CSV table of C-alpha atoms in Angstrom, one decimal:
chain,number,residue,atom,x,y,z
A,1,ASN,CA,0.2,21.6,-39.8
A,2,ALA,CA,-2.5,19.1,-38.6
A,3,GLY,CA,0.6,17.7,-36.4
A,4,VAL,CA,0.0,13.7,-35.2
A,5,THR,CA,-3.1,12.1,-36.4
A,6,GLN,CA,-4.7,9.0,-35.2
A,7,THR,CA,-7.6,7.1,-36.7
A,8,PRO,CA,-9.8,5.9,-35.2
A,9,LYS,CA,-10.6,7.6,-32.2
A,10,PHE,CA,-12.7,5.0,-30.6
A,11,ARG,CA,-13.1,1.1,-31.6
A,12,ILE,CA,-14.6,-1.9,-30.1
A,13,LEU,CA,-13.5,-5.1,-31.0
A,14,LYS,CA,-14.0,-8.9,-30.4
A,15,ILE,CA,-11.6,-11.2,-29.0
A,16,GLY,CA,-9.4,-12.6,-32.1
A,17,GLN,CA,-10.5,-9.8,-34.2
A,18,SER,CA,-7.7,-7.5,-36.0
A,19,MET,CA,-7.2,-4.3,-36.9
A,20,THR,CA,-4.9,-1.7,-37.8
A,21,LEU,CA,-4.5,1.9,-35.8
A,22,GLN,CA,-3.5,4.5,-38.2
A,23,CYS,CA,-1.1,7.5,-37.3
A,24,THR,CA,0.2,9.9,-39.5
A,25,GLN,CA,2.5,13.1,-39.0
A,26,ASP,CA,2.8,16.2,-41.4
A,27,MET,CA,5.9,17.6,-39.6
A,28,ASN,CA,8.5,15.6,-41.5
A,29,HIS,CA,9.6,14.1,-38.1
A,30,ASN,CA,12.1,11.1,-38.5
A,31,TYR,CA,11.4,9.7,-34.9
A,32,MET,CA,7.8,7.8,-34.7
A,33,TYR,CA,6.1,5.8,-31.3
A,34,TRP,CA,3.7,4.0,-30.5
A,35,TYR,CA,2.5,4.0,-26.5
A,36,ARG,CA,-0.2,2.2,-25.0
A,37,GLN,CA,-2.1,3.7,-21.3
A,38,ASP,CA,-3.8,1.4,-19.2
A,39,PRO,CA,-6.4,3.2,-17.0
A,40,GLY,CA,-4.4,4.7,-14.4
A,41,MET,CA,-1.2,4.3,-15.1
A,42,GLY,CA,1.7,5.8,-17.1
A,43,LEU,CA,2.4,5.3,-21.1
A,44,LYS,CA,4.4,2.2,-22.3
A,45,LEU,CA,6.5,2.1,-25.4
A,46,ILE,CA,5.3,-0.5,-27.6
A,47,TYR,CA,7.3,0.1,-30.8
A,48,TYR,CA,9.3,2.8,-32.5
A,49,SER,CA,11.3,3.9,-35.6
A,50,VAL,CA,14.0,6.1,-36.6
A,51,GLY,CA,12.9,6.3,-39.8
A,52,ALA,CA,11.2,5.0,-42.9
A,53,GLY,CA,12.0,1.2,-43.4
A,54,ILE,CA,13.4,0.9,-39.8
A,55,THR,CA,11.3,-0.1,-36.6
A,56,ASP,CA,12.0,-1.4,-33.1
A,57,LYS,CA,10.6,-3.3,-30.2
A,58,GLY,CA,9.7,-1.1,-27.3
A,59,GLU,CA,8.9,-2.2,-23.6
A,60,VAL,CA,5.5,-4.1,-24.3
A,61,PRO,CA,6.0,-5.3,-28.2
A,62,ASN,CA,4.0,-8.7,-27.8
A,63,GLY,CA,0.7,-8.9,-29.7
A,64,TYR,CA,1.3,-6.0,-31.8
A,65,ASN,CA,3.4,-5.4,-35.5
A,66,VAL,CA,4.5,-2.0,-36.8
A,67,SER,CA,5.8,-0.9,-40.2
A,68,ARG,CA,7.0,2.3,-41.7
A,69,SER,CA,7.2,2.5,-45.6
A,70,THR,CA,6.8,6.5,-45.4
A,71,THR,CA,8.1,9.5,-43.2
A,72,GLU,CA,4.6,10.2,-42.7
A,73,ASP,CA,3.0,7.1,-41.3
A,74,PHE,CA,3.2,4.5,-39.0
A,75,PRO,CA,0.7,2.0,-38.7
A,76,LEU,CA,0.2,-0.3,-35.6
A,77,ARG,CA,-1.4,-3.7,-36.2
A,78,LEU,CA,-3.4,-5.9,-33.8
A,79,GLU,CA,-3.5,-9.5,-34.5
A,80,LEU,CA,-5.8,-12.0,-32.8
A,81,ALA,CA,-7.3,-9.0,-30.3
A,82,ALA,CA,-7.1,-10.0,-26.4
A,83,PRO,CA,-8.7,-8.2,-23.5
A,84,SER,CA,-5.7,-7.4,-22.2
A,85,GLN,CA,-5.2,-5.1,-25.2
A,86,THR,CA,-8.0,-2.9,-23.9
A,87,SER,CA,-6.5,0.5,-23.7
A,88,VAL,CA,-5.7,3.8,-25.1
A,89,TYR,CA,-3.0,4.1,-27.5
A,90,PHE,CA,-0.9,7.2,-28.2
A,91,CYS,CA,1.2,7.6,-31.5
A,92,ALA,CA,3.9,10.3,-31.2
A,93,SER,CA,6.6,11.5,-33.4
A,94,SER,CA,9.7,13.9,-33.0
A,95,TYR,CA,12.8,15.4,-35.4
A,96,ARG,CA,15.7,13.9,-33.6
A,97,THR,CA,18.6,15.9,-33.3
A,98,VAL,CA,21.3,15.9,-30.6
A,99,MET,CA,20.0,19.1,-28.8
A,100,ASN,CA,16.0,18.7,-28.9
A,101,THR,CA,13.9,15.7,-29.3
A,102,GLU,CA,10.7,17.3,-28.0
A,103,ALA,CA,8.0,14.7,-29.2
A,104,PHE,CA,4.2,15.5,-30.3
A,105,PHE,CA,1.5,13.3,-29.3
A,106,GLY,CA,-1.8,12.5,-31.2
A,107,GLN,CA,-5.1,12.7,-29.2
A,108,GLY,CA,-5.0,8.6,-28.8
A,109,THR,CA,-7.1,5.7,-29.8
A,110,ARG,CA,-9.5,4.2,-27.5
A,111,LEU,CA,-9.8,0.8,-27.9
A,112,THR,CA,-12.1,-1.9,-26.1
A,113,VAL,CA,-11.6,-5.6,-26.7
A,114,VAL,CA,-14.7,-7.7,-25.8
B,1,ASP,CA,18.6,5.7,-19.5
B,2,ALA,CA,18.7,6.9,-15.7
B,3,LYS,CA,15.5,6.0,-13.9
B,4,THR,CA,13.7,8.9,-12.3
B,5,THR,CA,11.7,8.9,-9.5
B,6,GLN,CA,8.8,11.2,-8.8
B,7,PRO,CA,6.0,11.9,-5.9
B,8,PRO,CA,2.9,10.0,-6.7
B,9,SER,CA,0.9,13.3,-6.0
B,10,MET,CA,0.8,17.0,-4.9
B,11,ASP,CA,-1.6,19.6,-4.7
B,12,CYS,CA,-1.1,23.4,-5.1
B,13,ALA,CA,-3.4,26.3,-4.2
B,14,GLU,CA,-4.6,28.3,-7.5
B,15,GLY,CA,-2.3,31.4,-8.2
B,16,ARG,CA,1.1,29.8,-6.1
B,17,ALA,CA,3.9,28.5,-7.5
B,18,ALA,CA,3.9,24.5,-8.0
B,19,ASN,CA,7.4,23.1,-7.4
B,20,LEU,CA,7.2,19.4,-9.0
B,21,PRO,CA,10.7,17.3,-7.6
B,22,CYS,CA,12.4,14.7,-9.6
B,23,ASN,CA,15.4,12.1,-8.6
B,24,HIS,CA,17.5,11.2,-11.1
B,25,SER,CA,20.4,10.0,-9.1
B,26,THR,CA,22.1,7.9,-11.7
B,27,ILE,CA,22.2,10.6,-14.7
B,28,SER,CA,25.2,10.6,-17.0
B,29,GLY,CA,26.8,13.3,-18.7
B,30,ASN,CA,25.0,13.2,-22.1
B,31,GLU,CA,21.8,12.8,-20.7
B,32,TYR,CA,18.8,15.5,-20.9
B,33,VAL,CA,15.9,16.2,-18.5
B,34,TYR,CA,12.5,16.5,-20.0
B,35,TRP,CA,9.4,17.1,-18.4
B,36,TYR,CA,5.7,16.3,-20.1
B,37,ARG,CA,2.4,16.7,-18.7
B,38,GLN,CA,-0.6,14.8,-19.4
B,39,ILE,CA,-4.1,16.5,-18.9
B,40,HIS,CA,-7.2,14.4,-18.2
B,41,SER,CA,-6.8,11.4,-20.7
B,42,GLN,CA,-5.2,13.7,-23.7
B,43,GLY,CA,-1.9,13.1,-25.3
B,44,PRO,CA,1.3,14.2,-23.2
B,45,GLN,CA,2.6,17.5,-24.0
B,46,TYR,CA,6.2,18.8,-24.2
B,47,ILE,CA,6.9,21.5,-21.2
B,48,ILE,CA,10.6,21.9,-21.1
B,49,HIS,CA,13.9,20.3,-21.2
B,50,GLY,CA,17.5,20.8,-20.0
B,51,LEU,CA,20.8,19.5,-19.6
B,52,LYS,CA,22.7,20.9,-17.0
B,53,ASN,CA,21.7,24.8,-16.9
B,54,ASN,CA,18.4,26.1,-15.5
B,55,GLU,CA,15.9,26.7,-18.2
B,56,THR,CA,12.7,28.6,-18.9
B,57,ASN,CA,9.8,29.3,-21.1
B,58,GLU,CA,6.5,30.5,-21.5
B,59,MET,CA,5.1,27.5,-19.9
B,60,ALA,CA,7.5,26.8,-16.8
B,61,SER,CA,10.9,26.8,-15.2
B,62,LEU,CA,13.5,23.7,-14.8
B,63,ILE,CA,16.2,24.0,-12.0
B,64,ILE,CA,18.7,21.3,-12.3
B,65,THR,CA,21.2,20.8,-9.3
B,66,GLU,CA,24.8,21.2,-10.1
B,67,ASP,CA,25.3,17.8,-9.4
B,68,ARG,CA,22.3,17.1,-11.7
B,69,LYS,CA,21.1,14.2,-9.6
B,70,SER,CA,17.8,16.0,-9.1
B,71,SER,CA,15.6,18.8,-10.7
B,72,THR,CA,12.5,20.7,-10.0
B,73,LEU,CA,9.8,22.2,-12.5
B,74,ILE,CA,8.4,25.2,-11.4
B,75,LEU,CA,5.0,26.3,-12.6
B,76,PRO,CA,5.1,29.8,-11.5
B,77,HIS,CA,1.4,30.7,-11.0
B,78,ALA,CA,-0.6,27.6,-11.1
B,79,THR,CA,-4.4,27.4,-12.5
B,80,LEU,CA,-6.9,25.0,-12.7
B,81,ARG,CA,-5.7,24.1,-16.1
B,82,ASP,CA,-2.8,22.8,-14.7
B,83,THR,CA,-4.0,20.2,-13.1
B,84,ALA,CA,-2.4,17.3,-14.9
B,85,VAL,CA,0.3,14.3,-14.5
B,86,TYR,CA,3.6,15.4,-14.9
B,87,TYR,CA,6.2,13.2,-16.4
B,88,CYS,CA,9.8,13.8,-15.3
B,89,ILE,CA,12.4,11.6,-18.0
B,90,VAL,CA,15.8,11.5,-18.4
B,91,ARG,CA,16.9,10.5,-22.4
B,92,GLY,CA,20.2,10.4,-23.6
B,93,SER,CA,21.1,12.5,-27.0
B,94,ASN,CA,22.0,8.9,-28.4
B,95,THR,CA,19.0,7.0,-27.3
B,96,ASP,CA,16.0,6.5,-29.2
B,97,LYS,CA,13.6,4.9,-27.1
B,98,LEU,CA,11.2,7.7,-25.1
B,99,ILE,CA,10.3,6.2,-22.0
B,100,PHE,CA,7.8,7.3,-19.4
B,101,GLY,CA,7.6,6.7,-15.8
B,102,THR,CA,4.6,7.0,-13.5
B,103,GLY,CA,4.6,10.6,-13.2
B,104,THR,CA,3.4,12.9,-10.4
B,105,ARG,CA,-0.6,13.5,-10.4
B,106,LEU,CA,-0.6,17.5,-9.8
B,107,GLN,CA,-3.9,18.9,-8.5
B,108,VAL,CA,-4.5,22.5,-8.6
B,109,PHE,CA,-7.4,23.4,-6.2
B,110,PRO,CA,-9.3,27.1,-5.9
């Protein structure tokens, strides 16, 4: 199993550009999450999904969009990139049950908006 | 979900036990205590979780007080590789979100 794979690892965007951060998992997990982490800070939840076709907002959803058309993939779309979106983005997945919701994280995408 | 309070930073000598506290005084009956850690800029890594009994695995032990208002993560023999930010999270069994706080930055020194 590859686990949670994020692409790209690094990206520089110009203000106003758009891009999609890719996240895929091969563990057949039903739950997937997107987080951002600013320098020296904790993780903030952007969006999450409890299954294909279902998404919901987290703590900081403004400026982002997501979709979940398959169990495996959960792309994060940035429209009109702004310097405030400079951050490290982490995707995670978990197989949600009542007893155990261990989440597995990808290695992150480091995004700089200039 | 109940909020958690952790000290911002701690030090520990290599080879000694690292005891990381977490306060979750508003925890409710169906909420679990989870611990994750983040080494440098990597993705967070799950460590352990529990409901009310003490738990142990190959990485750590989790001690939850009888009233469940606080817990302690124990790394029995800390190594330099355990230097990381440790996050204590309380999450209900019927809660979909996974919310991180600010964590404790553990520095293990030689």
